Amino acid sequence: LDHIREKRHRLREQFSRKRRAIRDKLIEKREDMLELVAEKLNNPKILRRWDTLSFTVGVLSVCATEFIVLQHPSILWMWYIGWILPLIVARFFIYHKTKDHYFMIDFCYFVQYTMILNIIFYPKLPELFMINYALSTGPIMWAVVA
């Protein structure tokens, strides 16, 4: 009977030691992660540069789009395709890296895909144009407003 109690006591000790070791490793990993996050937050130089660059490109793009719409509306489709295709491809790779690529089946992306189909492959199909127009100025517009 004493032998069983002693064995049970040793097993409890081993279990407690392993549990403490695992807990200590988790605490150490958490502290490392917190240090890494704090380091990234305290060094926002790269983030500020990227934000500045993307803001500048966005504002210039809006200005250029306005110019094209007002002065050369016949080439607007080229401007749109020239922007949307690289952006969608880049977004796919960014999403795929974080395993979020299924978001690209979303309704907003679906409307973009049908728009690309309409512009490149079916430019003379008025039904597809009307569908895209209705979707863009209906649910998509309200989703942006909301």
mmCIF file of C-alpha atoms in Angstrom:
data_model
loop_
_atom_site.group_PDB
_atom_site.id
_atom_site.type_symbol
_atom_site.label_atom_id
_atom_site.label_comp_id
_atom_site.label_asym_id
_atom_site.label_seq_id
_atom_site.Cartn_x
_atom_site.Cartn_y
_atom_site.Cartn_z
ATOM 1 C CA LEU A 1 0.000 0.000 0.000
ATOM 2 C CA ASP A 2 2.839 2.392 0.806
ATOM 3 C CA HIS A 3 4.459 1.499 -2.496
ATOM 4 C CA ILE A 4 1.322 2.574 -4.401
ATOM 5 C CA ARG A 5 1.076 5.825 -2.454
ATOM 6 C CA GLU A 6 4.715 6.582 -3.122
ATOM 7 C CA LYS A 7 4.295 5.859 -6.838
ATOM 8 C CA ARG A 8 1.190 8.055 -6.983
ATOM 9 C CA HIS A 9 3.056 10.826 -5.188
ATOM 10 C CA ARG A 10 5.960 10.571 -7.700
ATOM 11 C CA LEU A 11 3.553 10.663 -10.650
ATOM 12 C CA ARG A 12 1.863 13.757 -9.223
ATOM 13 C CA GLU A 13 5.265 15.371 -8.769
ATOM 14 C CA GLN A 14 6.265 14.566 -12.357
ATOM 15 C CA PHE A 15 2.949 15.878 -13.667
ATOM 16 C CA SER A 16 3.302 19.078 -11.617
ATOM 17 C CA ARG A 17 6.874 19.603 -12.875
ATOM 18 C CA LYS A 18 5.837 19.091 -16.510
ATOM 19 C CA ARG A 19 2.847 21.379 -16.072
ATOM 20 C CA ARG A 20 5.058 24.095 -14.539
ATOM 21 C CA ALA A 21 7.605 23.681 -17.353
ATOM 22 C CA ILE A 22 4.895 24.023 -20.018
ATOM 23 C CA ARG A 23 3.385 27.025 -18.219
ATOM 24 C CA ASP A 24 6.821 28.665 -17.964
ATOM 25 C CA LYS A 25 7.446 28.091 -21.681
ATOM 26 C CA LEU A 26 4.073 29.607 -22.552
ATOM 27 C CA ILE A 27 4.722 32.612 -20.329
ATOM 28 C CA GLU A 28 8.153 33.041 -21.907
ATOM 29 C CA LYS A 29 6.678 32.848 -25.427
ATOM 30 C CA ARG A 30 3.967 35.327 -24.507
ATOM 31 C CA GLU A 31 6.551 37.734 -23.118
ATOM 32 C CA ASP A 32 8.649 37.363 -26.270
ATOM 33 C CA MET A 33 5.607 38.081 -28.422
ATOM 34 C CA LEU A 34 4.688 41.109 -26.316
ATOM 35 C CA GLU A 35 8.246 42.419 -26.655
ATOM 36 C CA LEU A 36 8.116 41.911 -30.417
ATOM 37 C CA VAL A 37 4.801 43.744 -30.705
ATOM 38 C CA ALA A 38 6.054 46.567 -28.499
ATOM 39 C CA GLU A 39 9.194 46.824 -30.623
ATOM 40 C CA LYS A 40 7.137 47.028 -33.821
ATOM 41 C CA LEU A 41 4.850 49.655 -32.306
ATOM 42 C CA ASN A 42 7.764 51.722 -31.069
ATOM 43 C CA ASN A 43 9.433 51.675 -34.499
ATOM 44 C CA PRO A 44 6.713 52.964 -36.856
ATOM 45 C CA LYS A 45 9.143 54.497 -39.369
ATOM 46 C CA ILE A 46 8.407 51.948 -42.063
ATOM 47 C CA LEU A 47 4.694 52.097 -41.370
ATOM 48 C CA ARG A 48 4.675 55.883 -41.656
ATOM 49 C CA ARG A 49 6.553 55.742 -44.969
ATOM 50 C CA TRP A 50 4.161 53.140 -46.343
ATOM 51 C CA ASP A 51 1.140 55.151 -45.146
ATOM 52 C CA THR A 52 2.541 58.329 -46.691
ATOM 53 C CA LEU A 53 3.277 56.601 -49.974
ATOM 54 C CA SER A 54 -0.114 54.895 -50.200
ATOM 55 C CA PHE A 55 -1.938 58.114 -49.282
ATOM 56 C CA THR A 56 -0.008 60.073 -51.909
ATOM 57 C CA VAL A 57 -0.631 57.454 -54.590
ATOM 58 C CA GLY A 58 -4.315 57.341 -53.630
ATOM 59 C CA VAL A 59 -4.765 61.115 -53.876
ATOM 60 C CA LEU A 60 -2.869 61.286 -57.182
ATOM 61 C CA SER A 61 -4.941 58.383 -58.485
ATOM 62 C CA VAL A 62 -8.190 60.163 -57.603
ATOM 63 C CA CYS A 63 -6.954 63.330 -59.333
ATOM 64 C CA ALA A 64 -5.849 61.392 -62.415
ATOM 65 C CA THR A 65 -9.171 59.516 -62.524
ATOM 66 C CA GLU A 66 -11.084 62.783 -62.364
ATOM 67 C CA PHE A 67 -8.946 64.188 -65.175
ATOM 68 C CA ILE A 68 -9.545 61.100 -67.320
ATOM 69 C CA VAL A 69 -13.297 61.105 -66.659
ATOM 70 C CA LEU A 70 -13.594 64.794 -67.549
ATOM 71 C CA GLN A 71 -11.092 65.101 -70.403
ATOM 72 C CA HIS A 72 -10.746 61.635 -71.960
ATOM 73 C CA PRO A 73 -13.703 59.434 -70.970
ATOM 74 C CA SER A 74 -13.047 57.064 -73.869
ATOM 75 C CA ILE A 75 -9.879 55.718 -72.200
ATOM 76 C CA LEU A 76 -11.374 55.320 -68.724
ATOM 77 C CA TRP A 77 -11.748 51.567 -69.242
ATOM 78 C CA MET A 78 -7.989 51.227 -69.837
ATOM 79 C CA TRP A 79 -7.266 53.229 -66.698
ATOM 80 C CA TYR A 80 -9.636 51.029 -64.672
ATOM 81 C CA ILE A 81 -8.219 47.749 -66.005
ATOM 82 C CA GLY A 82 -4.664 49.041 -65.531
ATOM 83 C CA TRP A 83 -5.375 49.627 -61.840
ATOM 84 C CA ILE A 84 -7.811 46.861 -60.916
ATOM 85 C CA LEU A 85 -5.976 43.836 -62.330
ATOM 86 C CA PRO A 86 -2.672 44.402 -60.479
ATOM 87 C CA LEU A 87 -4.539 45.346 -57.306
ATOM 88 C CA ILE A 88 -6.665 42.188 -57.371
ATOM 89 C CA VAL A 89 -3.630 39.992 -58.081
ATOM 90 C CA ALA A 90 -1.675 41.660 -55.259
ATOM 91 C CA ARG A 91 -4.631 41.327 -52.908
ATOM 92 C CA PHE A 92 -4.906 37.620 -53.748
ATOM 93 C CA PHE A 93 -1.270 36.984 -52.837
ATOM 94 C CA ILE A 94 -1.540 39.054 -49.662
ATOM 95 C CA TYR A 95 -4.732 37.245 -48.640
ATOM 96 C CA HIS A 96 -3.331 33.847 -49.624
ATOM 97 C CA LYS A 97 -0.319 34.376 -47.359
ATOM 98 C CA THR A 98 -2.642 34.896 -44.369
ATOM 99 C CA LYS A 99 -5.070 32.185 -45.544
ATOM 100 C CA ASP A 100 -7.797 34.801 -46.132
ATOM 101 C CA HIS A 101 -8.053 34.264 -49.904
ATOM 102 C CA TYR A 102 -11.631 33.016 -49.604
ATOM 103 C CA PHE A 103 -12.645 36.610 -48.887
ATOM 104 C CA MET A 104 -12.066 37.205 -52.589
ATOM 105 C CA ILE A 105 -15.277 35.296 -53.313
ATOM 106 C CA ASP A 106 -17.137 38.097 -51.545
ATOM 107 C CA PHE A 107 -19.911 39.973 -53.344
ATOM 108 C CA CYS A 108 -17.814 43.135 -53.752
ATOM 109 C CA TYR A 109 -15.086 41.194 -55.541
ATOM 110 C CA PHE A 110 -17.712 39.383 -57.618
ATOM 111 C CA VAL A 111 -18.937 42.744 -58.924
ATOM 112 C CA GLN A 112 -15.342 43.702 -59.781
ATOM 113 C CA TYR A 113 -14.865 40.422 -61.645
ATOM 114 C CA THR A 114 -18.068 40.902 -63.636
ATOM 115 C CA MET A 115 -16.963 44.449 -64.393
ATOM 116 C CA ILE A 116 -13.650 43.145 -65.770
ATOM 117 C CA LEU A 117 -15.533 40.544 -67.824
ATOM 118 C CA ASN A 118 -17.838 43.251 -69.134
ATOM 119 C CA ILE A 119 -15.000 45.586 -70.094
ATOM 120 C CA ILE A 120 -12.570 43.093 -71.624
ATOM 121 C CA PHE A 121 -14.637 40.227 -73.021
ATOM 122 C CA TYR A 122 -18.224 41.487 -73.432
ATOM 123 C CA PRO A 123 -18.077 45.246 -74.084
ATOM 124 C CA LYS A 124 -21.133 45.195 -76.347
ATOM 125 C CA LEU A 125 -23.400 43.240 -73.996
ATOM 126 C CA PRO A 126 -25.885 45.785 -72.570
ATOM 127 C CA GLU A 127 -27.473 43.286 -70.140
ATOM 128 C CA LEU A 128 -24.173 42.715 -68.339
ATOM 129 C CA PHE A 129 -23.578 46.457 -68.233
ATOM 130 C CA MET A 130 -27.016 47.013 -66.680
ATOM 131 C CA ILE A 131 -26.404 44.264 -64.124
ATOM 132 C CA ASN A 132 -23.041 45.803 -63.177
ATOM 133 C CA TYR A 133 -24.542 49.272 -63.009
ATOM 134 C CA ALA A 134 -27.400 48.079 -60.788
ATOM 135 C CA LEU A 135 -25.070 46.156 -58.490
ATOM 136 C CA SER A 136 -22.525 48.997 -58.263
ATOM 137 C CA THR A 137 -25.051 51.720 -57.533
ATOM 138 C CA GLY A 138 -27.285 49.522 -55.398
ATOM 139 C CA PRO A 139 -26.007 47.055 -52.809
ATOM 140 C CA ILE A 140 -22.314 47.876 -53.213
ATOM 141 C CA MET A 141 -22.901 51.605 -52.846
ATOM 142 C CA TRP A 142 -25.000 51.078 -49.721
ATOM 143 C CA ALA A 143 -22.372 48.729 -48.297
ATOM 144 C CA VAL A 144 -19.773 51.486 -48.718
ATOM 145 C CA VAL A 145 -22.089 54.087 -47.155
ATOM 146 C CA ALA A 146 -22.952 51.808 -44.236
#
